[in-house]
């Protein structure tokens, strides 16, 4: 009997959950637990961490999971590494539903950096209006650049006082439109954007808006992960499940 585990939290994972439910496949949707009001799912839902590689491996055995789909955010590197190791430990087939990264095109003014600390260091020394599109877990390094005026956008209101002395928070859930991003950036006088190369269409509007306005984007590249089977569409995952075989990395 097939029983799948979706490591979710993304729009792609939500679409996959719908497809799996419609196909009548027994599955569990797992959230990391960082979002207070996650989207409703048509599958059994669990929330929170597993307790590292061994905890996830124990869960796979205990719940008789036969297939794992890693549909986490491209920057959820720790969870992805744990999934690779736990699936190897338990001989559980694994596939990653991973959207293609954005590519730099004509008119883009990207400064590509390896991590959030490098992104903060790449900001100018003089005061600027900066849009941080990186999530609330990653803003601490920008406390070392307190001269800037920051605009942040979160899915949930922050629980704690932000470490940035001049910060304004927008609470909103995507996907966002090009027109909306252009209006927001113009109204707030945004001069710099810091973003992670998450890829896909739901968060791309800010990149298109930056190009249209000629704004520099400090683009954080994706973390390196071990090789693993991966696909870029829900349809490909469903094909993988129906074949019950692993795709090539």
mmCIF file of C-alpha atoms in Angstrom:
data_model
loop_
_atom_site.group_PDB
_atom_site.id
_atom_site.type_symbol
_atom_site.label_atom_id
_atom_site.label_comp_id
_atom_site.label_asym_id
_atom_site.label_seq_id
_atom_site.Cartn_x
_atom_site.Cartn_y
_atom_site.Cartn_z
ATOM 1 C CA UNK A 1 0.000 0.000 0.000
ATOM 2 C CA UNK A 2 1.295 3.447 -0.935
ATOM 3 C CA UNK A 3 1.463 6.149 1.723
ATOM 4 C CA UNK A 4 3.172 9.396 0.779
ATOM 5 C CA UNK A 5 4.657 12.155 2.915
ATOM 6 C CA UNK A 6 4.684 15.687 1.502
ATOM 7 C CA UNK A 7 7.210 17.995 3.121
ATOM 8 C CA UNK A 8 5.332 21.170 2.312
ATOM 9 C CA UNK A 9 4.816 24.819 3.045
ATOM 10 C CA UNK A 10 4.938 26.153 -0.521
ATOM 11 C CA UNK A 11 2.335 26.944 -3.156
ATOM 12 C CA UNK A 12 3.635 24.029 -5.215
ATOM 13 C CA UNK A 13 3.163 21.702 -2.252
ATOM 14 C CA UNK A 14 -0.427 22.910 -1.872
ATOM 15 C CA UNK A 15 -1.171 22.133 -5.524
ATOM 16 C CA UNK A 16 0.427 18.726 -5.096
ATOM 17 C CA UNK A 17 -1.731 18.000 -2.053
ATOM 18 C CA UNK A 18 -4.862 18.682 -4.097
ATOM 19 C CA UNK A 19 -3.683 16.409 -6.913
ATOM 20 C CA UNK A 20 -2.796 13.592 -4.522
ATOM 21 C CA UNK A 21 -6.130 13.878 -2.716
ATOM 22 C CA UNK A 22 -8.008 13.755 -6.032
ATOM 23 C CA UNK A 23 -6.055 10.656 -7.014
ATOM 24 C CA UNK A 24 -7.141 8.953 -3.801
ATOM 25 C CA UNK A 25 -3.578 8.401 -2.578
ATOM 26 C CA UNK A 26 -3.079 8.057 1.161
ATOM 27 C CA UNK A 27 -0.779 10.902 2.179
ATOM 28 C CA UNK A 28 0.317 13.189 5.020
ATOM 29 C CA UNK A 29 1.121 16.877 4.543
ATOM 30 C CA UNK A 30 3.822 18.152 6.892
ATOM 31 C CA UNK A 31 4.333 21.811 7.790
ATOM 32 C CA UNK A 32 7.449 23.186 9.416
ATOM 33 C CA UNK A 33 5.204 25.076 11.829
ATOM 34 C CA UNK A 34 6.480 28.602 11.173
ATOM 35 C CA UNK A 35 3.279 29.950 9.617
ATOM 36 C CA UNK A 36 0.495 30.582 12.117
ATOM 37 C CA UNK A 37 -2.390 30.225 9.668
ATOM 38 C CA UNK A 38 -1.309 27.808 6.925
ATOM 39 C CA UNK A 39 -3.576 27.106 3.986
ATOM 40 C CA UNK A 40 -6.213 24.421 4.476
ATOM 41 C CA UNK A 41 -5.239 21.055 3.042
ATOM 42 C CA UNK A 42 -7.324 18.133 1.740
ATOM 43 C CA UNK A 43 -4.926 15.683 3.416
ATOM 44 C CA UNK A 44 -4.029 14.673 6.941
ATOM 45 C CA UNK A 45 -1.779 17.442 8.302
ATOM 46 C CA UNK A 46 1.052 17.401 10.825
ATOM 47 C CA UNK A 47 3.011 20.436 12.003
ATOM 48 C CA UNK A 48 6.445 20.902 13.520
ATOM 49 C CA UNK A 49 9.873 19.365 13.170
ATOM 50 C CA UNK A 50 10.743 15.679 13.214
ATOM 51 C CA UNK A 51 13.807 15.836 15.449
ATOM 52 C CA UNK A 52 16.554 15.670 12.850
ATOM 53 C CA UNK A 53 17.495 12.811 10.534
ATOM 54 C CA UNK A 54 16.847 10.028 13.038
ATOM 55 C CA UNK A 55 13.506 11.523 14.074
ATOM 56 C CA UNK A 56 12.368 11.695 10.460
ATOM 57 C CA UNK A 57 13.579 8.153 9.798
ATOM 58 C CA UNK A 58 11.632 6.933 12.837
ATOM 59 C CA UNK A 59 8.528 8.736 11.559
ATOM 60 C CA UNK A 60 8.823 7.127 8.135
ATOM 61 C CA UNK A 61 9.009 3.668 9.706
ATOM 62 C CA UNK A 62 6.295 4.276 12.308
ATOM 63 C CA UNK A 63 3.811 5.751 9.821
ATOM 64 C CA UNK A 64 4.608 3.220 7.080
ATOM 65 C CA UNK A 65 5.568 5.963 4.606
ATOM 66 C CA UNK A 66 6.433 4.505 1.221
ATOM 67 C CA UNK A 67 7.249 7.701 -0.733
ATOM 68 C CA UNK A 68 8.530 11.145 0.275
ATOM 69 C CA UNK A 69 8.074 14.328 -1.750
ATOM 70 C CA UNK A 70 10.244 17.240 -0.649
ATOM 71 C CA UNK A 71 8.207 20.282 -1.698
ATOM 72 C CA UNK A 72 9.740 22.639 0.846
ATOM 73 C CA UNK A 73 11.072 26.097 0.021
ATOM 74 C CA UNK A 74 14.305 25.984 -2.013
ATOM 75 C CA UNK A 75 16.076 27.621 0.945
ATOM 76 C CA UNK A 76 14.853 25.079 3.529
ATOM 77 C CA UNK A 77 18.229 23.382 3.194
ATOM 78 C CA UNK A 78 18.320 21.685 6.593
ATOM 79 C CA UNK A 79 14.979 19.958 6.046
ATOM 80 C CA UNK A 80 16.001 18.876 2.554
ATOM 81 C CA UNK A 81 19.299 17.455 3.784
ATOM 82 C CA UNK A 82 17.494 15.614 6.573
ATOM 83 C CA UNK A 83 15.046 14.154 4.064
ATOM 84 C CA UNK A 84 17.863 12.898 1.840
ATOM 85 C CA UNK A 85 19.613 11.229 4.780
ATOM 86 C CA UNK A 86 16.462 9.778 6.363
ATOM 87 C CA UNK A 87 15.217 8.349 3.073
ATOM 88 C CA UNK A 88 18.622 6.777 2.445
ATOM 89 C CA UNK A 89 18.570 5.325 5.958
ATOM 90 C CA UNK A 90 15.131 3.771 5.471
ATOM 91 C CA UNK A 91 15.379 2.981 1.727
ATOM 92 C CA UNK A 92 12.353 5.213 1.091
ATOM 93 C CA UNK A 93 12.014 6.642 -2.443
ATOM 94 C CA UNK A 94 12.421 10.445 -2.455
ATOM 95 C CA UNK A 95 11.746 13.084 -5.070
ATOM 96 C CA UNK A 96 12.079 16.869 -4.776
ATOM 97 C CA UNK A 97 9.448 19.133 -6.294
ATOM 98 C CA UNK A 98 11.780 22.040 -6.958
ATOM 99 C CA UNK A 99 10.909 25.058 -9.075
ATOM 100 C CA UNK A 100 13.589 26.293 -11.445
ATOM 101 C CA UNK A 101 15.547 29.314 -10.181
ATOM 102 C CA UNK A 102 15.117 32.706 -11.816
ATOM 103 C CA UNK A 103 17.637 33.567 -14.498
ATOM 104 C CA UNK A 104 19.149 36.987 -14.977
ATOM 105 C CA UNK A 105 17.849 38.706 -18.100
ATOM 106 C CA UNK A 106 18.530 41.917 -19.971
ATOM 107 C CA UNK A 107 17.804 44.910 -17.762
ATOM 108 C CA UNK A 108 18.330 43.077 -14.475
ATOM 109 C CA UNK A 109 20.799 44.691 -12.062
ATOM 110 C CA UNK A 110 21.625 41.718 -9.850
ATOM 111 C CA UNK A 111 24.375 41.441 -7.291
ATOM 112 C CA UNK A 112 24.541 37.709 -6.576
ATOM 113 C CA UNK A 113 25.673 36.659 -3.099
ATOM 114 C CA UNK A 114 25.913 33.354 -1.268
ATOM 115 C CA UNK A 115 23.989 34.078 1.929
ATOM 116 C CA UNK A 116 22.105 36.614 4.032
ATOM 117 C CA UNK A 117 25.214 37.928 5.785
ATOM 118 C CA UNK A 118 26.803 38.666 2.411
ATOM 119 C CA UNK A 119 23.569 40.326 1.285
ATOM 120 C CA UNK A 120 23.655 42.739 4.220
ATOM 121 C CA UNK A 121 27.305 43.544 3.507
ATOM 122 C CA UNK A 122 26.474 44.306 -0.141
ATOM 123 C CA UNK A 123 24.143 47.174 0.748
ATOM 124 C CA UNK A 124 25.550 50.688 0.256
ATOM 125 C CA UNK A 125 27.094 52.577 3.157
ATOM 126 C CA UNK A 126 24.875 55.615 2.648
ATOM 127 C CA UNK A 127 21.254 55.525 3.808
ATOM 128 C CA UNK A 128 18.838 53.880 1.384
ATOM 129 C CA UNK A 129 15.283 52.574 1.294
ATOM 130 C CA UNK A 130 15.529 48.767 1.163
ATOM 131 C CA UNK A 131 12.868 46.141 0.533
ATOM 132 C CA UNK A 132 13.799 42.936 2.364
ATOM 133 C CA UNK A 133 11.894 40.105 0.681
ATOM 134 C CA UNK A 134 13.538 37.300 2.646
ATOM 135 C CA UNK A 135 11.214 36.214 5.467
ATOM 136 C CA UNK A 136 11.291 37.092 9.131
ATOM 137 C CA UNK A 137 13.773 34.354 10.127
ATOM 138 C CA UNK A 138 16.586 35.989 8.176
ATOM 139 C CA UNK A 139 16.606 39.671 9.056
ATOM 140 C CA UNK A 140 19.053 39.637 11.990
ATOM 141 C CA UNK A 141 22.216 40.241 9.879
ATOM 142 C CA UNK A 142 20.723 43.524 8.653
ATOM 143 C CA UNK A 143 20.917 44.843 12.203
ATOM 144 C CA UNK A 144 24.572 45.522 11.359
ATOM 145 C CA UNK A 145 23.342 48.031 8.747
ATOM 146 C CA UNK A 146 21.047 50.215 10.882
ATOM 147 C CA UNK A 147 21.375 53.322 8.708
ATOM 148 C CA UNK A 148 18.870 52.033 6.159
ATOM 149 C CA UNK A 149 15.084 52.344 6.082
ATOM 150 C CA UNK A 150 13.717 48.820 5.652
ATOM 151 C CA UNK A 151 10.400 47.620 4.280
ATOM 152 C CA UNK A 152 9.635 44.018 5.230
ATOM 153 C CA UNK A 153 6.772 41.785 4.136
ATOM 154 C CA UNK A 154 5.639 38.855 6.270
ATOM 155 C CA UNK A 155 2.789 36.364 6.077
ATOM 156 C CA UNK A 156 2.222 36.781 9.837
ATOM 157 C CA UNK A 157 2.778 39.819 12.088
ATOM 158 C CA UNK A 158 6.120 39.523 13.923
ATOM 159 C CA UNK A 159 5.930 38.250 17.509
ATOM 160 C CA UNK A 160 9.046 40.037 18.672
ATOM 161 C CA UNK A 161 10.526 43.505 18.360
ATOM 162 C CA UNK A 162 12.558 43.702 15.186
ATOM 163 C CA UNK A 163 16.304 44.192 15.444
ATOM 164 C CA UNK A 164 16.135 46.988 12.837
ATOM 165 C CA UNK A 165 15.698 50.534 14.199
ATOM 166 C CA UNK A 166 13.928 51.842 11.070
ATOM 167 C CA UNK A 167 11.614 49.162 9.721
ATOM 168 C CA UNK A 168 8.069 49.077 8.407
ATOM 169 C CA UNK A 169 6.247 45.744 8.140
ATOM 170 C CA UNK A 170 3.678 44.794 5.508
ATOM 171 C CA UNK A 171 1.585 41.753 6.459
ATOM 172 C CA UNK A 172 0.389 40.098 3.265
ATOM 173 C CA UNK A 173 0.268 36.706 1.575
ATOM 174 C CA UNK A 174 1.176 36.215 -2.096
ATOM 175 C CA UNK A 175 1.050 35.651 -4.959
ATOM 176 C CA UNK A 176 1.722 39.287 -5.832
ATOM 177 C CA UNK A 177 1.147 41.116 -9.113
ATOM 178 C CA UNK A 178 3.546 43.254 -11.105
ATOM 179 C CA UNK A 179 1.181 46.225 -10.822
ATOM 180 C CA UNK A 180 0.947 45.822 -7.060
ATOM 181 C CA UNK A 181 4.705 45.520 -6.618
ATOM 182 C CA UNK A 182 5.347 48.570 -8.787
ATOM 183 C CA UNK A 183 2.844 50.595 -6.763
ATOM 184 C CA UNK A 184 4.356 49.470 -3.445
ATOM 185 C CA UNK A 185 7.929 50.243 -4.494
ATOM 186 C CA UNK A 186 7.039 53.651 -5.886
ATOM 187 C CA UNK A 187 4.946 54.629 -2.860
ATOM 188 C CA UNK A 188 7.740 53.672 -0.460
ATOM 189 C CA UNK A 189 10.592 55.026 -2.547
ATOM 190 C CA UNK A 190 12.353 51.658 -2.649
ATOM 191 C CA UNK A 191 15.935 51.955 -3.907
ATOM 192 C CA UNK A 192 17.343 48.471 -3.228
ATOM 193 C CA UNK A 193 15.792 44.994 -3.051
ATOM 194 C CA UNK A 194 17.158 41.965 -1.240
ATOM 195 C CA UNK A 195 15.658 38.667 -2.377
ATOM 196 C CA UNK A 196 16.320 34.953 -2.351
ATOM 197 C CA UNK A 197 16.305 33.131 -5.672
ATOM 198 C CA UNK A 198 13.259 31.035 -4.848
ATOM 199 C CA UNK A 199 12.116 30.772 -8.465
ATOM 200 C CA UNK A 200 8.577 30.099 -9.625
ATOM 201 C CA UNK A 201 5.873 32.596 -10.522
ATOM 202 C CA UNK A 202 4.244 33.424 -7.177
ATOM 203 C CA UNK A 203 7.087 35.653 -5.961
ATOM 204 C CA UNK A 204 8.538 36.744 -9.287
ATOM 205 C CA UNK A 205 6.602 40.020 -9.556
ATOM 206 C CA UNK A 206 9.071 41.864 -7.328
ATOM 207 C CA UNK A 207 11.932 40.874 -9.636
ATOM 208 C CA UNK A 208 10.025 42.051 -12.702
ATOM 209 C CA UNK A 209 9.145 45.291 -10.901
ATOM 210 C CA UNK A 210 12.794 45.892 -10.003
ATOM 211 C CA UNK A 211 13.747 45.465 -13.658
ATOM 212 C CA UNK A 212 11.013 47.848 -14.776
ATOM 213 C CA UNK A 213 12.177 50.483 -12.283
ATOM 214 C CA UNK A 214 15.890 49.902 -12.892
ATOM 215 C CA UNK A 215 16.512 48.980 -9.250
ATOM 216 C CA UNK A 216 19.472 46.907 -8.045
ATOM 217 C CA UNK A 217 18.618 43.500 -6.577
ATOM 218 C CA UNK A 218 20.898 41.711 -4.137
ATOM 219 C CA UNK A 219 20.057 38.132 -5.101
ATOM 220 C CA UNK A 220 20.881 35.362 -2.643
ATOM 221 C CA UNK A 221 21.720 32.162 -4.518
ATOM 222 C CA UNK A 222 20.323 28.814 -3.472
ATOM 223 C CA UNK A 223 22.169 26.628 -0.970
ATOM 224 C CA UNK A 224 23.988 23.617 -2.366
ATOM 225 C CA UNK A 225 22.356 20.261 -1.670
ATOM 226 C CA UNK A 226 23.428 16.676 -2.313
ATOM 227 C CA UNK A 227 22.213 15.184 -5.585
ATOM 228 C CA UNK A 228 18.674 13.858 -5.393
ATOM 229 C CA UNK A 229 15.896 12.969 -7.827
ATOM 230 C CA UNK A 230 13.967 16.144 -8.644
ATOM 231 C CA UNK A 231 11.163 17.389 -10.875
ATOM 232 C CA UNK A 232 9.657 20.817 -11.563
ATOM 233 C CA UNK A 233 5.924 20.093 -11.820
ATOM 234 C CA UNK A 234 3.074 18.494 -9.918
ATOM 235 C CA UNK A 235 2.341 16.348 -12.975
ATOM 236 C CA UNK A 236 5.857 14.912 -12.891
ATOM 237 C CA UNK A 237 5.443 14.007 -9.206
ATOM 238 C CA UNK A 238 2.167 12.232 -9.962
ATOM 239 C CA UNK A 239 3.885 10.322 -12.761
ATOM 240 C CA UNK A 240 6.682 9.370 -10.358
ATOM 241 C CA UNK A 241 4.135 8.072 -7.862
ATOM 242 C CA UNK A 242 2.238 6.106 -10.479
ATOM 243 C CA UNK A 243 5.440 4.484 -11.762
ATOM 244 C CA UNK A 244 6.655 3.852 -8.212
ATOM 245 C CA UNK A 245 10.217 4.263 -9.381
ATOM 246 C CA UNK A 246 12.854 6.904 -8.700
ATOM 247 C CA UNK A 247 13.715 9.425 -11.379
ATOM 248 C CA UNK A 248 17.311 10.272 -12.178
ATOM 249 C CA UNK A 249 18.882 13.203 -10.333
#
